[in-house]
Amino acid sequence: MWGQTSGADKLRYFFTSNSAVDGCAKRKEPGYEQFEWLRVQLQIMRDRGMSAILIGHVPPARVDSKESWDETCWQKYTLWERQYRDVIVGSLFGHMNIDHFMLQDFHHIKKGAKKGQMAPQSSKTKAQIQGGGLLTDGEITVASASDYLVDLRYWWSKLPSPPSKKSKGRSIAEYVDEESDEEDVSFWQNPLSVFSKSKKKPKHGKKKSFLDKIGGRYAERYSVSLVAPSVVPNYFPTIRVFSYNTTGLDRLTVSTVSDQETFTNSLIQKLAMDHDFADDDTYTRDTESILRKKHKNSEKESLKKRKKYKFKVPKGPSKSSPPGPAYSPQTLTFTSYTQYFANLTHINNDFVAEAESSSSSINGASPQTIFGLHIDAEGRIEDRGWKEGKHGKHQGKKPRLKPRPKKFRFEVEYDTRTDGRYKLGDLTVRSFVDLARRIGEGDRGETEAFGRG
């Protein structure tokens, strides 16, 4: 049985610009509690064999010019994405008014975070981030959008590439298939070589190291966050429609009320069990006691060190479990999306009346008026006497032109399968790693074309 759910996070607790909260490291912070709640939810999804889509508002931007989340929250988010990569189908965000995506690199998770220890972000670092071009709640200006996209492209240009020039333009999927074919051919040409004890280095050592760098054939070193442009009419309103793999869903059984009650009860029990987890105050006291014993002569230096707070690290996928729906094509995997937008300039139709009333000659080559004075067909100024002015007829109240808007409709901007720039066979992580590498290796104009807003 397959099941899917969506979870919407209150990301206001994660903002660097939110002075009312202080990240996600301390147990008393709402950001900490939010991740605890998410951990319990995702674990229950895993236990029930379900998948989840994470939905949020402000995306986890993290480059030199833009960092919208507190670093402690970003660390936990990325750690959760790694540990629950067998459950999470995808992560969807908005807010920034730029149509793009982000890659989270699991190599950027700190060692302390992997062990369940985390220090709050320093106030100095926060001040530097808040002064880096972000407006309130993580918004960005049009001027800073270019810097942000350039930073993304720079980071993507550093992504691992296949070692041979021949394979450089290929996707990861094509590269893996090519390697498998070569290994099959070499086996059948000389099957005894597989069992012979040779001290020579493997022929495809470089290729295997490339796959190791990206986390294997499914690029499990990364996760993807998709950021959709805005639906608010300050910009061109947009809608994004996803397609996903429906294999086997026709045999899906609908959950009953009793199933929902069981789910709720298991959630309550899970939260009650996790409540016994040692709190930060106890951990801090024990740590300080050990420090005093070990460093009697350096108490001042010990106090200067930032405290680290404990949290429960989620369990990772079972070693026997296959890659999750975000990595390997399977039921519920995103296959594509179609981006729609409403052209408000065309729909509002504001310029038609203006065009009809605009002064032009019969042949359309020269104007009928110049500086408010009428001219005849031969180009001479006509003597029409006193001009009352533009408000003369209406006593200062010029009637508004009757609006003639066209029917409101969305039109297709692009489809990830058919668009010449995207060319994505599916929306798995390795497809986006391929796309990011292509953008990183391309020119600046191609990069800006992907940052449509």
Short mmCIF file of C-alpha atoms in Angstrom, two decimals:
data_model
loop_
_atom_site.label_atom_id
_atom_site.label_comp_id
_atom_site.label_asym_id
_atom_site.label_seq_id
_atom_site.Cartn_x
_atom_site.Cartn_y
_atom_site.Cartn_z
CA MET A 1 0.00 0.00 0.00
CA TRP A 2 1.26 3.45 -0.90
CA GLY A 3 0.33 6.62 0.88
CA GLN A 4 1.38 10.21 0.53
CA THR A 5 0.99 13.29 2.67
CA SER A 6 2.10 16.91 2.61
CA GLY A 7 3.52 18.81 5.55
CA ALA A 8 3.65 22.62 5.74
CA ASP A 9 6.29 24.04 8.08
CA LYS A 10 5.99 27.35 9.94
CA LEU A 11 9.28 28.65 8.57
CA ARG A 12 9.03 32.01 10.33
CA TYR A 13 10.83 30.32 13.23
CA PHE A 14 13.86 29.72 10.99
CA PHE A 15 14.44 33.25 9.62
CA THR A 16 17.67 35.05 10.39
CA SER A 17 15.66 38.29 10.25
CA ASN A 18 13.22 37.18 12.97
CA SER A 19 14.61 38.79 16.13
CA ALA A 20 11.94 37.11 18.29
CA VAL A 21 13.54 33.69 17.90
CA ASP A 22 17.08 32.36 18.07
CA GLY A 23 17.54 29.52 15.62
CA CYS A 24 16.93 25.82 16.13
CA ALA A 25 19.69 24.73 18.54
CA LYS A 26 18.18 25.51 21.95
CA ARG A 27 15.42 23.24 23.19
CA LYS A 28 13.23 26.17 24.28
CA GLU A 29 13.22 27.74 20.81
CA PRO A 30 10.14 27.12 18.61
CA GLY A 31 12.45 26.20 15.73
CA TYR A 32 13.81 23.31 17.81
CA GLU A 33 10.27 22.12 18.59
CA GLN A 34 9.33 22.43 14.92
CA PHE A 35 12.08 20.04 13.87
CA GLU A 36 11.19 17.64 16.68
CA TRP A 37 7.61 17.61 15.40
CA LEU A 38 8.82 17.05 11.84
CA ARG A 39 11.12 14.22 12.95
CA VAL A 40 8.25 12.41 14.66
CA GLN A 41 5.96 12.91 11.66
CA LEU A 42 8.50 11.61 9.14
CA GLN A 43 9.35 8.61 11.32
CA ILE A 44 5.67 7.67 11.51
CA MET A 45 5.45 8.04 7.71
CA ARG A 46 8.39 5.66 7.37
CA ASP A 47 6.85 3.15 9.79
CA ARG A 48 3.59 3.22 7.82
CA GLY A 49 5.32 2.89 4.44
CA MET A 50 4.21 6.36 3.35
CA SER A 51 5.94 9.18 1.48
CA ALA A 52 5.86 12.90 2.23
CA ILE A 53 6.13 16.20 0.39
CA LEU A 54 7.56 19.07 2.44
CA ILE A 55 5.97 22.45 1.68
CA GLY A 56 7.25 25.76 3.03
CA HIS A 57 7.21 29.46 2.26
CA VAL A 58 10.70 30.97 2.49
CA PRO A 59 13.25 28.60 0.89
CA PRO A 60 16.56 27.66 2.55
CA ALA A 61 18.78 29.97 0.47
CA ARG A 62 22.42 29.55 1.51
CA VAL A 63 25.04 31.22 -0.67
CA ASP A 64 27.48 34.07 -0.03
CA SER A 65 25.05 36.83 -1.01
CA LYS A 66 21.85 35.31 0.46
CA GLU A 67 21.18 33.28 3.57
CA SER A 68 17.54 33.32 4.61
CA TRP A 69 17.59 30.74 7.41
CA ASP A 70 19.52 30.62 10.66
CA GLU A 71 22.49 28.28 10.11
CA THR A 72 21.35 25.92 12.88
CA CYS A 73 17.97 25.52 11.14
CA TRP A 74 19.62 24.91 7.77
CA GLN A 75 21.87 22.26 9.34
CA LYS A 76 18.90 20.41 10.81
CA TYR A 77 16.83 20.72 7.63
CA THR A 78 19.64 19.26 5.53
CA LEU A 79 20.29 16.53 8.09
CA TRP A 80 16.58 15.64 8.14
CA GLU A 81 16.56 15.54 4.31
CA ARG A 82 19.49 13.13 4.36
CA GLN A 83 18.14 10.86 7.09
CA TYR A 84 14.63 10.69 5.61
CA ARG A 85 15.61 10.51 1.95
CA ASP A 86 13.67 7.23 1.71
CA VAL A 87 10.47 9.06 2.73
CA ILE A 88 10.63 12.58 1.23
CA VAL A 89 9.37 12.90 -2.36
CA GLY A 90 10.37 16.56 -2.67
CA SER A 91 10.50 19.97 -0.98
CA LEU A 92 8.50 22.88 -2.42
CA PHE A 93 8.90 26.59 -1.59
CA GLY A 94 7.97 30.03 -2.92
CA HIS A 95 8.30 33.62 -1.65
CA MET A 96 11.42 34.74 -3.52
CA ASN A 97 9.64 35.52 -6.82
CA ILE A 98 12.42 33.78 -8.73
CA ASP A 99 11.71 30.55 -10.59
CA HIS A 100 14.67 28.34 -9.64
CA PHE A 101 15.85 25.42 -7.52
CA MET A 102 18.48 24.75 -4.86
CA LEU A 103 20.72 21.82 -4.04
CA GLN A 104 21.52 20.94 -0.43
CA ASP A 105 24.94 19.29 -0.15
CA PHE A 106 25.06 16.72 2.65
CA HIS A 107 28.82 17.26 2.88
CA HIS A 108 28.02 20.67 4.36
CA ILE A 109 26.43 19.11 7.44
CA LYS A 110 28.77 19.73 10.35
CA LYS A 111 30.29 16.85 12.31
CA GLY A 112 28.69 18.05 15.54
CA ALA A 113 25.24 18.10 13.92
CA LYS A 114 25.68 14.51 12.76
CA LYS A 115 26.38 13.55 16.39
CA GLY A 116 23.39 15.45 17.74
CA GLN A 117 25.24 18.49 19.08
CA MET A 118 24.78 22.06 17.95
CA ALA A 119 25.83 25.52 19.10
CA PRO A 120 23.64 28.58 18.44
CA GLN A 121 24.67 30.85 15.60
CA SER A 122 26.71 33.79 16.87
CA SER A 123 25.13 37.24 16.86
CA LYS A 124 28.05 38.56 14.79
CA THR A 125 27.35 36.05 12.02
CA LYS A 126 23.65 36.95 12.08
CA ALA A 127 24.46 40.63 11.67
CA GLN A 128 26.66 39.86 8.67
CA ILE A 129 23.89 37.80 7.05
CA GLN A 130 21.19 40.40 7.68
CA GLY A 131 23.38 43.00 6.03
CA GLY A 132 23.88 40.86 2.94
CA GLY A 133 21.04 42.09 0.76
CA LEU A 134 18.08 40.33 2.35
CA LEU A 135 15.00 42.31 3.24
CA THR A 136 12.45 41.43 5.91
CA ASP A 137 11.44 37.74 6.00
CA GLY A 138 14.09 36.77 3.47
CA GLU A 139 12.83 38.80 0.53
CA ILE A 140 15.33 39.94 -2.08
CA THR A 141 15.47 42.98 -4.32
CA VAL A 142 15.61 42.88 -8.11
CA ALA A 143 19.14 44.28 -7.96
CA SER A 144 20.34 41.57 -5.58
CA ALA A 145 18.67 38.75 -7.55
CA SER A 146 21.46 38.85 -10.11
CA ASP A 147 24.13 38.43 -7.41
CA TYR A 148 22.18 35.55 -5.91
CA LEU A 149 21.90 33.71 -9.24
CA VAL A 150 25.58 34.29 -9.99
CA ASP A 151 26.47 32.79 -6.60
CA LEU A 152 24.31 29.76 -7.34
CA ARG A 153 25.98 29.32 -10.72
CA TYR A 154 29.44 29.60 -9.15
CA TRP A 155 28.61 26.88 -6.64
CA TRP A 156 27.12 24.67 -9.34
CA SER A 157 30.24 25.11 -11.46
CA LYS A 158 32.11 23.29 -8.67
CA LEU A 159 29.90 20.18 -8.88
CA PRO A 160 31.76 16.96 -9.73
CA SER A 161 31.94 16.18 -13.44
CA PRO A 162 32.59 12.91 -15.27
CA PRO A 163 36.36 12.44 -15.76
CA SER A 164 36.41 11.87 -19.53
CA LYS A 165 35.68 14.58 -22.08
CA LYS A 166 33.54 12.11 -23.99
CA SER A 167 31.14 11.74 -21.04
CA LYS A 168 31.15 15.38 -19.95
CA GLY A 169 27.92 16.33 -21.69
CA ARG A 170 26.07 13.19 -20.68
CA SER A 171 23.53 12.91 -17.89
CA ILE A 172 24.30 10.84 -14.80
CA ALA A 173 21.77 8.21 -15.91
CA GLU A 174 23.42 7.90 -19.35
CA TYR A 175 26.83 7.82 -17.71
CA VAL A 176 25.83 4.99 -15.37
CA ASP A 177 24.29 3.00 -18.25
CA GLU A 178 27.44 3.50 -20.34
CA GLU A 179 29.63 2.27 -17.51
CA SER A 180 27.42 -0.78 -16.94
CA ASP A 181 27.53 -1.66 -20.65
CA GLU A 182 31.34 -1.39 -20.71
CA GLU A 183 31.65 -3.63 -17.65
CA ASP A 184 29.29 -6.22 -19.20
CA VAL A 185 31.31 -6.26 -22.44
CA SER A 186 34.63 -6.59 -20.61
CA PHE A 187 33.24 -9.49 -18.54
CA TRP A 188 32.07 -11.52 -21.55
CA GLN A 189 35.29 -10.83 -23.45
CA ASN A 190 37.40 -12.17 -20.60
CA PRO A 191 35.31 -13.77 -17.82
CA LEU A 192 38.37 -15.28 -16.12
CA SER A 193 39.74 -11.79 -15.45
CA VAL A 194 37.00 -11.25 -12.87
CA PHE A 195 38.28 -14.15 -10.75
CA SER A 196 42.00 -13.60 -11.33
CA LYS A 197 44.04 -11.92 -8.62
CA SER A 198 45.51 -8.90 -10.32
CA LYS A 199 47.39 -6.15 -8.53
CA LYS A 200 46.60 -3.68 -11.28
CA LYS A 201 44.32 -0.77 -10.53
CA PRO A 202 40.75 -1.13 -11.83
CA LYS A 203 40.25 0.17 -15.34
CA HIS A 204 37.27 2.27 -14.39
CA GLY A 205 38.65 3.64 -11.11
CA LYS A 206 38.21 7.26 -12.19
CA LYS A 207 34.62 6.70 -13.23
CA LYS A 208 33.76 5.03 -9.93
CA SER A 209 35.35 7.89 -8.03
CA PHE A 210 33.02 10.29 -9.85
CA LEU A 211 29.99 8.32 -8.69
CA ASP A 212 31.44 8.23 -5.18
CA LYS A 213 31.72 12.01 -5.24
CA ILE A 214 28.03 12.50 -6.01
CA GLY A 215 26.79 9.86 -3.58
CA GLY A 216 26.47 6.90 -5.94
CA ARG A 217 24.49 6.32 -9.10
CA TYR A 218 21.45 8.17 -7.66
CA ALA A 219 23.37 11.26 -6.47
CA GLU A 220 22.42 10.67 -2.82
CA ARG A 221 24.90 13.29 -1.67
CA TYR A 222 22.33 15.99 -2.47
CA SER A 223 18.69 16.94 -1.96
CA VAL A 224 16.63 19.40 -4.01
CA SER A 225 14.38 22.31 -2.99
CA LEU A 226 12.12 23.64 -5.76
CA VAL A 227 11.20 27.34 -5.63
CA ALA A 228 8.15 28.46 -7.62
CA PRO A 229 7.52 32.08 -8.67
CA SER A 230 4.72 34.06 -7.04
CA VAL A 231 0.99 33.80 -7.64
CA VAL A 232 0.39 37.37 -6.35
CA PRO A 233 -0.60 39.87 -9.05
CA ASN A 234 2.23 42.28 -8.17
CA TYR A 235 4.06 40.14 -10.70
CA PHE A 236 2.71 37.92 -13.46
CA PRO A 237 0.67 35.34 -11.47
CA THR A 238 1.94 31.80 -11.90
CA ILE A 239 0.74 28.27 -11.24
CA ARG A 240 2.89 25.15 -11.26
CA VAL A 241 1.26 21.77 -11.96
CA PHE A 242 3.24 18.62 -11.12
CA SER A 243 2.96 15.21 -12.71
CA TYR A 244 4.05 12.15 -10.76
CA ASN A 245 4.40 8.41 -11.16
CA THR A 246 1.06 6.70 -10.48
CA THR A 247 2.19 3.08 -10.89
CA GLY A 248 0.12 0.86 -8.60
CA LEU A 249 -2.05 3.65 -7.23
CA ASP A 250 -5.14 2.14 -8.85
CA ARG A 251 -4.90 -0.63 -6.24
CA LEU A 252 -4.57 1.82 -3.35
CA THR A 253 -6.90 1.23 -0.40
CA VAL A 254 -8.54 4.30 1.10
CA SER A 255 -7.79 4.82 4.80
CA THR A 256 -10.71 4.60 7.21
CA VAL A 257 -11.54 6.61 10.32
CA SER A 258 -10.04 3.88 12.52
CA ASP A 259 -6.76 4.18 10.59
CA GLN A 260 -6.71 7.91 11.29
CA GLU A 261 -7.34 7.29 15.00
CA THR A 262 -4.50 4.77 15.10
CA PHE A 263 -2.23 7.28 13.40
CA THR A 264 -3.16 10.01 15.92
CA ASN A 265 -2.64 7.69 18.90
CA SER A 266 0.76 6.57 17.63
CA LEU A 267 1.76 10.22 17.19
CA ILE A 268 0.77 11.05 20.78
CA GLN A 269 2.68 8.03 22.11
CA LYS A 270 5.73 8.96 20.05
CA LEU A 271 5.73 12.52 21.38
CA ALA A 272 5.31 11.25 24.95
CA MET A 273 8.26 8.87 24.59
CA ASP A 274 10.49 11.56 23.13
CA HIS A 275 9.57 13.94 25.95
CA ASP A 276 11.83 11.93 28.28
CA PHE A 277 14.86 12.94 26.24
CA ALA A 278 17.41 14.74 28.45
CA ASP A 279 16.90 18.50 28.38
CA ASP A 280 19.54 21.09 27.56
CA ASP A 281 19.93 22.38 31.13
CA THR A 282 20.96 18.95 32.43
CA TYR A 283 23.35 18.47 29.54
CA THR A 284 24.86 21.92 30.11
CA ARG A 285 25.39 21.26 33.83
CA ASP A 286 27.09 17.92 33.16
CA THR A 287 29.31 19.46 30.50
CA GLU A 288 30.35 22.34 32.73
CA SER A 289 31.13 19.92 35.57
CA ILE A 290 33.45 17.89 33.34
CA LEU A 291 35.12 21.04 32.07
CA ARG A 292 35.80 22.24 35.62
CA LYS A 293 37.45 18.94 36.54
CA LYS A 294 39.60 18.78 33.42
CA HIS A 295 40.50 22.45 33.18
CA LYS A 296 40.78 23.84 36.69
CA ASN A 297 43.41 26.31 35.58
CA SER A 298 41.56 27.48 32.48
CA GLU A 299 38.03 28.24 33.72
CA LYS A 300 37.96 31.60 31.97
CA GLU A 301 38.73 30.03 28.60
CA SER A 302 36.04 27.38 29.14
CA LEU A 303 33.37 30.00 29.78
CA LYS A 304 34.24 31.72 26.52
CA LYS A 305 33.39 28.61 24.54
CA ARG A 306 29.91 28.53 23.08
CA LYS A 307 27.59 25.97 24.64
CA LYS A 308 26.45 23.09 22.50
CA TYR A 309 22.93 21.74 22.84
CA LYS A 310 21.86 18.16 22.28
CA PHE A 311 19.14 16.94 19.97
CA LYS A 312 17.99 13.56 18.74
CA VAL A 313 19.43 12.63 15.34
CA PRO A 314 16.84 10.87 13.15
CA LYS A 315 17.55 7.34 12.06
CA GLY A 316 18.67 6.97 8.47
CA PRO A 317 17.19 4.61 5.88
CA SER A 318 17.70 0.90 6.27
CA LYS A 319 20.78 -0.34 4.42
CA SER A 320 18.58 -2.83 2.61
CA SER A 321 16.00 -0.25 1.50
CA PRO A 322 16.14 1.04 -2.09
CA PRO A 323 16.67 4.75 -2.90
CA GLY A 324 13.66 6.93 -2.10
CA PRO A 325 11.16 8.46 -4.55
CA ALA A 326 13.24 11.63 -4.86
CA TYR A 327 16.21 9.62 -6.16
CA SER A 328 14.97 6.61 -8.10
CA PRO A 329 11.92 6.59 -10.44
CA GLN A 330 9.10 4.77 -8.63
CA THR A 331 5.53 5.32 -7.43
CA LEU A 332 4.94 8.98 -6.39
CA THR A 333 8.20 10.23 -7.94
CA PHE A 334 7.78 13.65 -9.57
CA THR A 335 8.07 13.12 -13.32
CA SER A 336 7.65 16.72 -14.56
CA TYR A 337 5.91 20.01 -13.99
CA THR A 338 4.28 22.56 -16.25
CA GLN A 339 4.79 26.24 -15.41
CA TYR A 340 1.82 28.50 -16.22
CA PHE A 341 1.63 32.28 -16.04
CA ALA A 342 -1.01 34.94 -16.64
CA ASN A 343 0.12 37.80 -18.86
CA LEU A 344 -1.55 40.70 -17.03
CA THR A 345 -0.43 43.23 -19.65
CA HIS A 346 -2.33 41.31 -22.30
CA ILE A 347 -5.33 40.51 -20.06
CA ASN A 348 -5.84 44.05 -18.71
CA ASN A 349 -5.91 45.40 -22.27
CA ASP A 350 -5.14 48.91 -20.98
CA PHE A 351 -3.40 50.17 -24.10
CA VAL A 352 -6.16 49.56 -26.67
CA ALA A 353 -8.17 52.73 -26.01
CA GLU A 354 -4.96 54.69 -25.89
CA ALA A 355 -3.91 53.28 -29.24
CA GLU A 356 -7.30 54.02 -30.80
CA SER A 357 -7.33 57.61 -29.56
CA SER A 358 -3.67 58.21 -30.34
CA SER A 359 -3.27 60.91 -32.92
CA SER A 360 -2.01 59.77 -36.27
CA SER A 361 -2.60 60.82 -39.84
CA ILE A 362 -4.68 58.95 -42.38
CA ASN A 363 -1.65 57.19 -43.77
CA GLY A 364 -0.28 56.63 -40.27
CA ALA A 365 3.06 58.19 -41.17
CA SER A 366 2.76 61.51 -39.29
CA PRO A 367 0.87 62.74 -36.20
CA GLN A 368 -2.32 64.86 -36.29
CA THR A 369 -1.20 66.90 -33.29
CA ILE A 370 2.08 68.28 -32.10
CA PHE A 371 2.48 69.76 -28.63
CA GLY A 372 -1.34 69.83 -28.41
CA LEU A 373 -1.74 71.86 -31.66
CA HIS A 374 -3.68 70.33 -34.56
CA ILE A 375 -2.00 70.07 -37.96
CA ASP A 376 -3.56 69.48 -41.35
CA ALA A 377 -2.73 66.85 -43.95
CA GLU A 378 -0.01 69.07 -45.41
CA GLY A 379 1.66 69.48 -42.05
CA ARG A 380 0.53 73.07 -41.33
CA ILE A 381 -0.74 74.10 -37.89
CA GLU A 382 -4.49 74.79 -37.95
CA ASP A 383 -5.93 77.89 -36.34
CA ARG A 384 -8.67 76.56 -34.05
CA GLY A 385 -8.82 79.46 -31.63
CA TRP A 386 -8.79 79.24 -27.88
CA LYS A 387 -8.15 75.77 -26.38
CA GLU A 388 -10.10 75.05 -23.22
CA GLY A 389 -7.52 72.64 -21.89
CA LYS A 390 -7.89 68.98 -21.10
CA HIS A 391 -10.36 69.59 -18.24
CA GLY A 392 -12.48 72.22 -19.99
CA LYS A 393 -15.38 69.97 -20.96
CA HIS A 394 -15.63 68.00 -17.77
CA GLN A 395 -15.05 70.74 -15.18
CA GLY A 396 -11.87 69.09 -13.96
CA LYS A 397 -13.41 65.61 -13.79
CA LYS A 398 -12.20 63.62 -16.74
CA PRO A 399 -14.28 60.45 -17.11
CA ARG A 400 -12.32 57.23 -16.86
CA LEU A 401 -12.10 55.06 -19.90
CA LYS A 402 -14.28 51.98 -19.65
CA PRO A 403 -12.03 49.00 -18.97
CA ARG A 404 -12.08 46.30 -21.62
CA PRO A 405 -10.14 43.43 -20.07
CA LYS A 406 -9.80 40.16 -21.87
CA LYS A 407 -10.76 36.83 -20.34
CA PHE A 408 -8.40 35.87 -17.53
CA ARG A 409 -6.44 32.78 -18.44
CA PHE A 410 -3.13 31.11 -17.71
CA GLU A 411 -0.84 30.13 -20.53
CA VAL A 412 2.04 27.68 -20.59
CA GLU A 413 5.46 29.18 -20.05
CA TYR A 414 7.42 25.93 -20.22
CA ASP A 415 7.30 22.22 -19.44
CA THR A 416 10.35 20.54 -17.89
CA ARG A 417 10.09 17.61 -20.30
CA THR A 418 9.82 19.55 -23.56
CA ASP A 419 11.55 22.86 -22.79
CA GLY A 420 14.82 23.21 -24.70
CA ARG A 421 16.72 24.43 -21.64
CA TYR A 422 15.48 21.93 -19.07
CA LYS A 423 15.26 18.67 -21.07
CA LEU A 424 14.47 16.69 -17.91
CA GLY A 425 13.29 13.10 -18.26
CA ASP A 426 12.10 13.20 -14.64
CA LEU A 427 12.48 15.34 -11.51
CA THR A 428 14.78 13.06 -9.54
CA VAL A 429 17.72 14.54 -7.67
CA ARG A 430 20.27 13.34 -10.20
CA SER A 431 18.32 15.06 -13.00
CA PHE A 432 18.63 18.36 -11.12
CA VAL A 433 22.32 17.71 -10.42
CA ASP A 434 22.76 17.29 -14.18
CA LEU A 435 20.84 20.52 -14.81
CA ALA A 436 22.81 22.43 -12.17
CA ARG A 437 26.08 21.25 -13.70
CA ARG A 438 24.92 22.33 -17.16
CA ILE A 439 24.04 25.79 -15.84
CA GLY A 440 27.35 26.00 -13.98
CA GLU A 441 29.28 25.14 -17.13
CA GLY A 442 27.18 27.44 -19.35
CA ASP A 443 27.40 31.18 -19.98
CA ARG A 444 25.86 33.92 -17.85
CA GLY A 445 22.96 34.54 -20.24
CA GLU A 446 21.86 30.92 -19.94
CA THR A 447 22.01 31.19 -16.14
CA GLU A 448 19.76 34.26 -16.07
CA ALA A 449 17.28 32.52 -18.37
CA PHE A 450 16.68 29.93 -15.65
CA GLY A 451 16.03 32.61 -13.01
CA ARG A 452 12.67 33.67 -14.37
CA GLY A 453 10.39 35.51 -11.97
#
